[in-house]
mmCIF file of C-alpha atoms and ligand atoms in Angstrom:
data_model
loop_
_atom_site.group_PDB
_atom_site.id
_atom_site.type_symbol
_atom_site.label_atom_id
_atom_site.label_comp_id
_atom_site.label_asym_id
_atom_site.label_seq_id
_atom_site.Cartn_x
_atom_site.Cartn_y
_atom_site.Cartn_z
ATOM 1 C CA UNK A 21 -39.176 -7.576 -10.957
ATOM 2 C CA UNK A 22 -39.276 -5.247 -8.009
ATOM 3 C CA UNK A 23 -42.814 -4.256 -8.700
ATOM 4 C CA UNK A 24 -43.991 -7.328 -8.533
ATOM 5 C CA UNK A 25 -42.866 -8.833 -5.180
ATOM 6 C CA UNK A 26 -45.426 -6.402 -3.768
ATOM 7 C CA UNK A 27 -45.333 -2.731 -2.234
ATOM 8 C CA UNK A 28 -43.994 -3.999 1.316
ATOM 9 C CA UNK A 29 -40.394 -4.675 -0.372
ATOM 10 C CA UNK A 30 -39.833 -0.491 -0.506
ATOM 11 C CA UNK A 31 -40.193 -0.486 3.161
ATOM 12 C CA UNK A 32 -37.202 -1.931 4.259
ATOM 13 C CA UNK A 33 -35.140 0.099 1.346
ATOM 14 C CA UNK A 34 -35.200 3.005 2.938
ATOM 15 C CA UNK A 35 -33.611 6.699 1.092
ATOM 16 C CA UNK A 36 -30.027 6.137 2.857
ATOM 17 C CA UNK A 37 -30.029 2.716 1.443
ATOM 18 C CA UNK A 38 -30.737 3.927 -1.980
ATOM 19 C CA UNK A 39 -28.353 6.819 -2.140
ATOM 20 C CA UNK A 40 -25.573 4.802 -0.304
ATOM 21 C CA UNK A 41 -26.328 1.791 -3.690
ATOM 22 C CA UNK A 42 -26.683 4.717 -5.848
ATOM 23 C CA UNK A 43 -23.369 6.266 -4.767
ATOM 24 C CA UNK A 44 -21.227 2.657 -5.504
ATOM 25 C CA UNK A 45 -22.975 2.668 -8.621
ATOM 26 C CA UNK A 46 -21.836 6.176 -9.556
ATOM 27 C CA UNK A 47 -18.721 5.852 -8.501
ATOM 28 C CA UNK A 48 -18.229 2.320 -10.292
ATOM 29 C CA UNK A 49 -19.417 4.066 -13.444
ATOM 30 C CA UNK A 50 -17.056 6.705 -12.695
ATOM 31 C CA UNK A 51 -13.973 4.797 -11.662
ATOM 32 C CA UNK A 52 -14.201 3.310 -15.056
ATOM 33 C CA UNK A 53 -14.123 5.934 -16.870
ATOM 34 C CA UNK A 54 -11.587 7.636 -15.154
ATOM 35 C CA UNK A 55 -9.264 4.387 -16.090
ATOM 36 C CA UNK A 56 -9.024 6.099 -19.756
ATOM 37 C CA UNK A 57 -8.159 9.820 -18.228
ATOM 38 C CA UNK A 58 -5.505 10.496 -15.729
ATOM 39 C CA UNK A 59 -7.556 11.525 -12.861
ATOM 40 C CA UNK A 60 -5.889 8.381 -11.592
ATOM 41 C CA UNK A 61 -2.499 9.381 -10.016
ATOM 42 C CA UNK A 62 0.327 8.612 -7.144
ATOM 43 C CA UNK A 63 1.200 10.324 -3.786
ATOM 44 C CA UNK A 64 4.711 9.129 -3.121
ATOM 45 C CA UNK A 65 5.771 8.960 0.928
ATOM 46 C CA UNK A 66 9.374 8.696 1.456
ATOM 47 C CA UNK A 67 10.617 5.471 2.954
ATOM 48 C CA UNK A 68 13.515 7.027 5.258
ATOM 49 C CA UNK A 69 16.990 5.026 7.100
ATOM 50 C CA UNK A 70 16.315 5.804 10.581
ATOM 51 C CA UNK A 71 20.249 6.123 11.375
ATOM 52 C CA UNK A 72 21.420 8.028 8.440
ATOM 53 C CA UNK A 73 18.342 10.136 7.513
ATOM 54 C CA UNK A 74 18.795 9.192 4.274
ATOM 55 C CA UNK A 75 15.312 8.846 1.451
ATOM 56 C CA UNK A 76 15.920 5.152 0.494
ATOM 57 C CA UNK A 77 12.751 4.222 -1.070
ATOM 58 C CA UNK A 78 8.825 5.227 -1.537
ATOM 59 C CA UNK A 79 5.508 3.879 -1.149
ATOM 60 C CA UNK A 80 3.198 4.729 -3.491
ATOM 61 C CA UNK A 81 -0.236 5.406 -2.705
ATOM 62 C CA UNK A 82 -3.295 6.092 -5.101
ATOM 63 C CA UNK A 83 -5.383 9.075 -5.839
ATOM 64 C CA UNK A 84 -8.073 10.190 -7.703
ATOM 65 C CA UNK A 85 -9.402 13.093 -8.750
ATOM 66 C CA UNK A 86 -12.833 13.337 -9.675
ATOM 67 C CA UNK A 87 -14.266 15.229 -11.714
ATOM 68 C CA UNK A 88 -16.805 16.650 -9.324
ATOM 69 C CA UNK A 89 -16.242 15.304 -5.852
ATOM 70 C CA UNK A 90 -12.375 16.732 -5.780
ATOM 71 C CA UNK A 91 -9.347 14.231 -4.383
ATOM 72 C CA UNK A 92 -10.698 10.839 -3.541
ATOM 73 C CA UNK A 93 -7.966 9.067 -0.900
ATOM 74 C CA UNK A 94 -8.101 5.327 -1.187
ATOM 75 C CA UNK A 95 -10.905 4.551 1.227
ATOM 76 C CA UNK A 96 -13.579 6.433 -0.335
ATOM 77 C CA UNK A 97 -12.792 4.124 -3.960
ATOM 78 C CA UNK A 98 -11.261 0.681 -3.077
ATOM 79 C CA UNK A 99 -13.819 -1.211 -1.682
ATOM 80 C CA UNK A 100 -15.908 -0.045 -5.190
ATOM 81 C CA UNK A 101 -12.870 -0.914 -6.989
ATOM 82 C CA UNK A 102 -12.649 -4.429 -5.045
ATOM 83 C CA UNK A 103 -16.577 -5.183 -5.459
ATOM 84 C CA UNK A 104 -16.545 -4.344 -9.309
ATOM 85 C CA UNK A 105 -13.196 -6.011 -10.645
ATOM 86 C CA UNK A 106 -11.991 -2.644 -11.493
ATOM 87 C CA UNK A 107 -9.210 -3.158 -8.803
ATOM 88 C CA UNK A 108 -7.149 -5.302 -11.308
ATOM 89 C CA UNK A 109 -7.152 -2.505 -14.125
ATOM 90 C CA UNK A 110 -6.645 -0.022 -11.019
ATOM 91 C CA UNK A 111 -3.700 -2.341 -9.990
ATOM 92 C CA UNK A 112 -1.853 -2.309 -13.241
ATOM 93 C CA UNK A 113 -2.124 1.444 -13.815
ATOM 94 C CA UNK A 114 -0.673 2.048 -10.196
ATOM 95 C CA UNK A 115 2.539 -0.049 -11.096
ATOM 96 C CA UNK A 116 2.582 1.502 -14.782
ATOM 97 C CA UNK A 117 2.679 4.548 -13.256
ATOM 98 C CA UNK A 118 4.849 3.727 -10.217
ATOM 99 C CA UNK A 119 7.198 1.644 -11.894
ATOM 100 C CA UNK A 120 7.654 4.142 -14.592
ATOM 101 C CA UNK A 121 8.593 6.885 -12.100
ATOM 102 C CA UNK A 122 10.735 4.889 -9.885
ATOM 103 C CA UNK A 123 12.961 4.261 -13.055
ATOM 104 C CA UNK A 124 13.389 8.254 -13.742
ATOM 105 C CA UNK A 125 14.178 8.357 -9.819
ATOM 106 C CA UNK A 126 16.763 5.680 -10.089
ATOM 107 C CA UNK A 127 18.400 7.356 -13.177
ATOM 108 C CA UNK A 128 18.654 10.610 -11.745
ATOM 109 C CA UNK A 129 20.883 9.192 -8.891
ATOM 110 C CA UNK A 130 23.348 7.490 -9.910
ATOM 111 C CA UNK A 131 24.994 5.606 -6.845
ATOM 112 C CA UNK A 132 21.808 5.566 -5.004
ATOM 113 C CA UNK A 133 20.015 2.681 -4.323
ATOM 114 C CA UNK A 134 15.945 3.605 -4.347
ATOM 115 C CA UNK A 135 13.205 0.713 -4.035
ATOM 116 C CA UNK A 136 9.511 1.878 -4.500
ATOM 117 C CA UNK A 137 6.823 0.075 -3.177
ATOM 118 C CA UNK A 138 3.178 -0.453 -4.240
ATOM 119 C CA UNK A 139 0.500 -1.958 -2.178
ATOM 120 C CA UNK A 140 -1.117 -5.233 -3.898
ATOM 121 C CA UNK A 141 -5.130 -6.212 -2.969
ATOM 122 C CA UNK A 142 -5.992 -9.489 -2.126
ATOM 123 C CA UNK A 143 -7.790 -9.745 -5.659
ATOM 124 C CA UNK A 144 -4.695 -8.560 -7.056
ATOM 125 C CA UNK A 145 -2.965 -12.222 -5.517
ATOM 126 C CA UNK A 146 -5.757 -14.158 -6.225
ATOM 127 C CA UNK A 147 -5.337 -13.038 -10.129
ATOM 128 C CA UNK A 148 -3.399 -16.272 -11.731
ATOM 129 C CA UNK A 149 -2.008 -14.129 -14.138
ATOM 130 C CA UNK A 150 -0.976 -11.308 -11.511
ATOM 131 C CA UNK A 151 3.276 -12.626 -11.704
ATOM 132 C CA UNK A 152 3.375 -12.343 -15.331
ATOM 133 C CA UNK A 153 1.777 -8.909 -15.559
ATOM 134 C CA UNK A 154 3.662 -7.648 -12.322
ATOM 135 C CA UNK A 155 7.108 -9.040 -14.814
ATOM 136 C CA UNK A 156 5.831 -7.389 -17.828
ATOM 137 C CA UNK A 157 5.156 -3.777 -16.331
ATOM 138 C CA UNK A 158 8.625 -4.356 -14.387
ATOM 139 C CA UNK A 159 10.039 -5.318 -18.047
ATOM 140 C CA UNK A 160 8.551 -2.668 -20.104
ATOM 141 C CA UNK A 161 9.579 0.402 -17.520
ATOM 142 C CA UNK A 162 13.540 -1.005 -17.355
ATOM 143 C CA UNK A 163 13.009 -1.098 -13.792
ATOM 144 C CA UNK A 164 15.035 -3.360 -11.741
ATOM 145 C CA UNK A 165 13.170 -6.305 -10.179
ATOM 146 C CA UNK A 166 14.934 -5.434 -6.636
ATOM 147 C CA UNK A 167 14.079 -1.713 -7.012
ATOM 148 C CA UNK A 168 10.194 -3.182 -6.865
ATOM 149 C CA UNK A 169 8.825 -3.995 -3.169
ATOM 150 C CA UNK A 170 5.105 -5.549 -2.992
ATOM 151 C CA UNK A 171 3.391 -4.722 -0.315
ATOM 152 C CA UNK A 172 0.742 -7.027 1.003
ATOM 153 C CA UNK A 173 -1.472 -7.465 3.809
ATOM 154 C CA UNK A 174 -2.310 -10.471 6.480
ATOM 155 C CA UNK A 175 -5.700 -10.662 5.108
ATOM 156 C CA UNK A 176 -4.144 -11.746 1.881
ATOM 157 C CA UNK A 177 -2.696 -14.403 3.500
ATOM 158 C CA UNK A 178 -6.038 -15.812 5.401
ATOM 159 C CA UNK A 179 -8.225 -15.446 2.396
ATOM 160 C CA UNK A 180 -6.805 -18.089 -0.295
ATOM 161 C CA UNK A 181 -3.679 -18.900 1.539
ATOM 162 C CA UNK A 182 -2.267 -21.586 -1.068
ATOM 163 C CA UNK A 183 -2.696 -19.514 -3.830
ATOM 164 C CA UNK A 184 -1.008 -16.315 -2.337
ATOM 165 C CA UNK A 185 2.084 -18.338 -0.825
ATOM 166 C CA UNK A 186 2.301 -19.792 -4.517
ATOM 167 C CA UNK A 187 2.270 -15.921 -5.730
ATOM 168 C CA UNK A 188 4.723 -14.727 -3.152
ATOM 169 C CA UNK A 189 7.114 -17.285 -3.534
ATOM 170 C CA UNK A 190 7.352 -16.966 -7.215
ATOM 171 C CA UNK A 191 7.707 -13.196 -6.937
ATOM 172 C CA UNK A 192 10.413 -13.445 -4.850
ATOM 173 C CA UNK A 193 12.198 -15.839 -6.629
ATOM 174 C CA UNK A 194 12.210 -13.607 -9.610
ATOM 175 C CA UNK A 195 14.112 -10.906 -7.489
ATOM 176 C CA UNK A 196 10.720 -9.031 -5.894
ATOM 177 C CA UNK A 197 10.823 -8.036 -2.358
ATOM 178 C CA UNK A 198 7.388 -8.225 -0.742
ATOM 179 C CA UNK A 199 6.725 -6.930 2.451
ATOM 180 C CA UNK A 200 3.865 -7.642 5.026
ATOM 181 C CA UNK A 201 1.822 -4.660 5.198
ATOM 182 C CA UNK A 202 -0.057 -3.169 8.481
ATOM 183 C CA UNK A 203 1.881 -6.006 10.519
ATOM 184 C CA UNK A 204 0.131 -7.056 14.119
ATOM 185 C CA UNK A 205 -3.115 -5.477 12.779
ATOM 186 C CA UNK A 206 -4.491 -9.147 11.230
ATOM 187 C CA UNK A 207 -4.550 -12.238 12.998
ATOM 188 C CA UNK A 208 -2.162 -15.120 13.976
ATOM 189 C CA UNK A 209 0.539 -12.969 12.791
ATOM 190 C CA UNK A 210 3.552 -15.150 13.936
ATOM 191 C CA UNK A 211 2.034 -18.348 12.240
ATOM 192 C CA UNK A 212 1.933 -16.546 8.700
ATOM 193 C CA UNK A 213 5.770 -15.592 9.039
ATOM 194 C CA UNK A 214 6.447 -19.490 8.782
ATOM 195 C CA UNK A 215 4.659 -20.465 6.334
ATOM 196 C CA UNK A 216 4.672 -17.196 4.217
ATOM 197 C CA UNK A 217 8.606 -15.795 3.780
ATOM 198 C CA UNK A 218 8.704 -12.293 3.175
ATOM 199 C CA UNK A 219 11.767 -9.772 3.319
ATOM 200 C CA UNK A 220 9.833 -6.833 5.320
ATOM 201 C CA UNK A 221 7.623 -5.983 8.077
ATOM 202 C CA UNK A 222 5.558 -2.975 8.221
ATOM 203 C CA UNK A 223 4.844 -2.162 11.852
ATOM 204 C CA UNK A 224 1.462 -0.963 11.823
ATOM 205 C CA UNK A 225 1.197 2.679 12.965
ATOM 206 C CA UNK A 226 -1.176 1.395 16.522
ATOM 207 C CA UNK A 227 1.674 0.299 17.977
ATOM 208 C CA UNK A 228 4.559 2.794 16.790
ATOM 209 C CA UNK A 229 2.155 5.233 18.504
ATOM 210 C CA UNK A 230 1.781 2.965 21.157
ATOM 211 C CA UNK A 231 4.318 3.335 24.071
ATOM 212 C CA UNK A 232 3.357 -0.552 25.707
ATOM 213 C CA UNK A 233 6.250 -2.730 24.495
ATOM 214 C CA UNK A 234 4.570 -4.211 21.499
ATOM 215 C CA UNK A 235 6.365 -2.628 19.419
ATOM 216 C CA UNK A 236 9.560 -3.091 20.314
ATOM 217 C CA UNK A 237 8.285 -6.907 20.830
ATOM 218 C CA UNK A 238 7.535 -7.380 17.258
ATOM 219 C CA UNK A 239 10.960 -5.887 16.473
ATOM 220 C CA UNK A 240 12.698 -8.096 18.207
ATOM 221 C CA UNK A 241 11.133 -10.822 16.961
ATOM 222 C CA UNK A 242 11.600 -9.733 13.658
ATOM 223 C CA UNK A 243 15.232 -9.078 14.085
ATOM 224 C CA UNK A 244 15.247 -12.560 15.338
ATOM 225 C CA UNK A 245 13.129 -13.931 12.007
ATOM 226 C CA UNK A 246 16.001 -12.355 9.887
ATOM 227 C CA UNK A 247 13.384 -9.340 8.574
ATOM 228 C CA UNK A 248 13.931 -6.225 7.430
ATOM 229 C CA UNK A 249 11.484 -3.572 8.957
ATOM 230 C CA UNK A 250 9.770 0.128 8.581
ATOM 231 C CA UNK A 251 7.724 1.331 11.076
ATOM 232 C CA UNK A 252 4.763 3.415 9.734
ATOM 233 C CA UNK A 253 2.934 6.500 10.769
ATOM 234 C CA UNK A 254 5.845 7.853 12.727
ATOM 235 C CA UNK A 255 4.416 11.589 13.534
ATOM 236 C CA UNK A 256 6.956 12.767 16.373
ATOM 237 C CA UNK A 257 10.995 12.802 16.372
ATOM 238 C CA UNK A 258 10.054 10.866 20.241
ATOM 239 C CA UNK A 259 8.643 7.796 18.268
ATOM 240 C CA UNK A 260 11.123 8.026 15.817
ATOM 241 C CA UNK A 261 14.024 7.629 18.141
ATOM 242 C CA UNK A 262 12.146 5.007 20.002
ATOM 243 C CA UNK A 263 11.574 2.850 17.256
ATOM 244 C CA UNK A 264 14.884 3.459 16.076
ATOM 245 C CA UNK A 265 15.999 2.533 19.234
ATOM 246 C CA UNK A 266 14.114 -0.676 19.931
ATOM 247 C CA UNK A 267 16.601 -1.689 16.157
ATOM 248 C CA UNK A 268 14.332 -0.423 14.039
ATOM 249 C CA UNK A 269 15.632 0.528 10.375
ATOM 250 C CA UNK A 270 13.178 2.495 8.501
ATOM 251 C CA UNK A 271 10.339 4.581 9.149
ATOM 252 C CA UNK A 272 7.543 5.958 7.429
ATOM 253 C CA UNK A 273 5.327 8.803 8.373
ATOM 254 C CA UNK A 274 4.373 12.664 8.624
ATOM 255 C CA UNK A 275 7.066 13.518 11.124
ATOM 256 C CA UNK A 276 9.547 12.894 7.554
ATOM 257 C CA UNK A 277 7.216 13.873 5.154
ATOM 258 C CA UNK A 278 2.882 13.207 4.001
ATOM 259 C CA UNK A 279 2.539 11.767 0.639
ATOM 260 C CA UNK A 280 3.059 14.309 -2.206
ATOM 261 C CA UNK A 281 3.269 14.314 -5.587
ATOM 262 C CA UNK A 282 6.286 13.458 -7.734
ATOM 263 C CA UNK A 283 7.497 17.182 -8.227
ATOM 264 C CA UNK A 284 7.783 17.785 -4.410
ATOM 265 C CA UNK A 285 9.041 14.105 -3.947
ATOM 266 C CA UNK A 286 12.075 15.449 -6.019
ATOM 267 C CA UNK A 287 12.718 18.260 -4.053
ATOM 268 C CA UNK A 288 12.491 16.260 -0.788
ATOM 269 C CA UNK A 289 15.074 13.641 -2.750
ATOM 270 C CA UNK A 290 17.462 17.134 -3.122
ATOM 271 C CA UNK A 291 17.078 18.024 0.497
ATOM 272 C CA UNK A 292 19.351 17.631 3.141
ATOM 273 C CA UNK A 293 18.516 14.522 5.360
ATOM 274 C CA UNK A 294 16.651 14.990 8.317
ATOM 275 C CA UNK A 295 18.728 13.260 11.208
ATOM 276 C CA UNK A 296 17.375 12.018 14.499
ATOM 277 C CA UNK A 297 19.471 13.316 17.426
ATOM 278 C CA UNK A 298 21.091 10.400 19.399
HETATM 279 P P1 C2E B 310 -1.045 1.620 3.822
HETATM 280 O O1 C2E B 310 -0.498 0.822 2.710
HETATM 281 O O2 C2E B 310 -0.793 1.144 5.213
HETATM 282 O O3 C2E B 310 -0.465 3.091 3.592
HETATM 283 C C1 C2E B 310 -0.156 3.974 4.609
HETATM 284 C C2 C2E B 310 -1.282 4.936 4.875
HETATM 285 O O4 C2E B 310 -0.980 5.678 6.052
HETATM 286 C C3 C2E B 310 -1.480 5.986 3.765
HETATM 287 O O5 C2E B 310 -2.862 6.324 3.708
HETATM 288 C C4 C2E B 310 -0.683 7.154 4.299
HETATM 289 O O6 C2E B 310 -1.085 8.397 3.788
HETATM 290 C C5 C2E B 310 -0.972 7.052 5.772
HETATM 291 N N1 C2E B 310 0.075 7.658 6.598
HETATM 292 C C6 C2E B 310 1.393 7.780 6.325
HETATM 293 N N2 C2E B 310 2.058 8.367 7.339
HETATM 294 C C7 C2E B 310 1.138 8.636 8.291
HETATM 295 C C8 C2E B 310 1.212 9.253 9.586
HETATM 296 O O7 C2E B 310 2.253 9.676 10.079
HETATM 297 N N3 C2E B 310 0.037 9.345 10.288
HETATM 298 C C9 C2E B 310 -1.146 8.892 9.767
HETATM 299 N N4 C2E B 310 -2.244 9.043 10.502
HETATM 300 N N5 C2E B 310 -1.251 8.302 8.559
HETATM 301 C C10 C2E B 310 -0.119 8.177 7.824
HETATM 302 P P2 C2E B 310 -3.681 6.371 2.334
HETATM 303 O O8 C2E B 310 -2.836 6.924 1.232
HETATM 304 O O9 C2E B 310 -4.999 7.000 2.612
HETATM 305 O O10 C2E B 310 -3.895 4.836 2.009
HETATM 306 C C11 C2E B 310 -4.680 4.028 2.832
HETATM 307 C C12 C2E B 310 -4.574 2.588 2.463
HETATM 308 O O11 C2E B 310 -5.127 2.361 1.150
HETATM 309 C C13 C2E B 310 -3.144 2.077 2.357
HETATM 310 O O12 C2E B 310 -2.636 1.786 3.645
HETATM 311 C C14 C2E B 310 -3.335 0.851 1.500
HETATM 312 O O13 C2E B 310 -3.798 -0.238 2.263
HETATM 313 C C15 C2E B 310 -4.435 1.297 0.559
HETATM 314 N N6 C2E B 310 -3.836 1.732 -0.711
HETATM 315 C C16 C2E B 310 -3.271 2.915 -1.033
HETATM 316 N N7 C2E B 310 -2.840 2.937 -2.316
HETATM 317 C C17 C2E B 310 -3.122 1.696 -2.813
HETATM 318 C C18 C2E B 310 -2.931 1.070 -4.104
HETATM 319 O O14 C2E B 310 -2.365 1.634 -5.046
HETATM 320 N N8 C2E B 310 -3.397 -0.208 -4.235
HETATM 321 C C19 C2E B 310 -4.001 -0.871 -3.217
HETATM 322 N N9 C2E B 310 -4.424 -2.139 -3.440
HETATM 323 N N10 C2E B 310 -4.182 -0.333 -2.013
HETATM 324 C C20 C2E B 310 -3.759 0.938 -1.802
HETATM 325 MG MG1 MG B 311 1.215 -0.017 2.275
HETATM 326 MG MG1 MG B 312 0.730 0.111 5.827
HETATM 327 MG MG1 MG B 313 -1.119 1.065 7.916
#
């Protein structure tokens, strides 16, 4: 069809254009193949109690390993995996796996509550059947719904807004916790917390780097919304202390620990806590 709309048409497609479609392509070939190896796997980032020190929870974050181009982190393969539909199959195999791993972690300490939590796409919502599958992976690892937190992001919530407050209702009235991801970094932020509930913010990691007093005005109004929050990307003990400071009760980020895989995320759960000085 191509050939026929004339030779002008190649003009405009130039070679950057062609490797950059060819690429996508590739990869969307590749992505679903991968599906049926394991070159699909989790980094796990401990979730850490600012005041005690203590590991209470993970997030887990995808991987891939291709064959050829090495350790994909999620930006190189999500937007593929969001244009071809392959996000929903990604989806479920990142809670299998999650899920299934946050039950060992649970066994192996008695005593110890641990929640791990797994970032949900927009498609993900927008996927009718998306609270019966989250149920029956929940089900099928024995994991406690409460032990599960959903992370999702503002966009979510501007994109098919009925639908998603539908989702997130029902999820948490089965015993989910979902949490606002990248908080401050969408729009109208302060309208969404009315009309979507959700147990936790996620500070976005702009303004726990920031020193301007937006952070510590998004915690109080958080504290003042009843909502439990992390702060993300925390990289110095300074902004650590300052968040916890400003009432902040969890934090995220390479000053505790980068994402690893499960085997060091066990040793990390045997280590002694790392405690912020007063
Ligand atoms: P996110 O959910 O906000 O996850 C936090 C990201 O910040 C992770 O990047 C993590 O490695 C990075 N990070 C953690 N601590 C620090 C820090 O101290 N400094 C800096 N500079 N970065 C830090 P990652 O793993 O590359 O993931 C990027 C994004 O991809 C995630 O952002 C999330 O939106 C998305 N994502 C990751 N895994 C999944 C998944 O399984 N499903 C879906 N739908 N999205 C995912
Ligand atoms: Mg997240
Ligand atoms: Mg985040
Ligand atoms: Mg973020």
């Amino acid at each position: 069809a191509a050939k026929n709309r004339g030779k002008g048409r190649f003009v405009v497609f130039d070679q950057s254009m062609q490797d950059r479609v060819r690429s996508r392509v590739g990869l969307e070939v590749d992505l679903r193949r991968a599906l049926e190896t394991d070159e699909i796997h989790l980094a796990y980032q401990p979730i850490v109690c600012l005041n005690s020190g203590a590991i209470v929870g993970a997030e887990a974050l995808v991987r891939w390993t291709h064959p050829s181009q090495g350790m994909l982190s999620p930006a190189a393969f999500l937007p593929v995996a969001e244009a071809s539909g392959l996000i929903l199959p990604l989806g479920r195999r990142v809670l299998e796996l999650a899920c299934a791993q946050a039950t060992r972690w649970l066994a192996d300490r008695p005593g110890n509550d641990f929640v791990i939590s797994v970032n949900l796409s927009v498609h993900q919502l927008q996927h009718r059947g998306m609270v019966e599958e989250i149920c029956a992976v929940v089900d099928g690892a024995g994991l406690p719904p409460a032990a599960l937190m959903l992370e999702i992001t503002e966009s979510a919530m501007v994109h098919d807004g009925e639908l998603v407050a539908t989702q997130v209702e029902r999820l948490r009235a089965l015993g989910f916790g979902v949490a606002l991801d990248d908080f401050g970094t969408g729009y109208s932020s302060i309208t969404h917390l009315q009309r979507f509930r959700v147990d936790q913010l996620k500070i976005d990691r702009s303004f726990v780097a920031a020193d301007d007093g937006v952070c510590e005005a998004v915690l109080r109004l958080a504290e003042l919304l009843g909502l439990e929050t992390v702060a993300e990307g925390i990289e110095t003990a300074e902004q650590a202390r300052r968040v916890r400071d400003f009432g902040c009760k969890y934090g995220q980020g390479y000053w505790f620990a980068k994402p690893v895989a499960p085997e060091a995320f066990q040793e990390l759960l045997s280590a002694p806590a790392r405690v912020l000085a007063a």
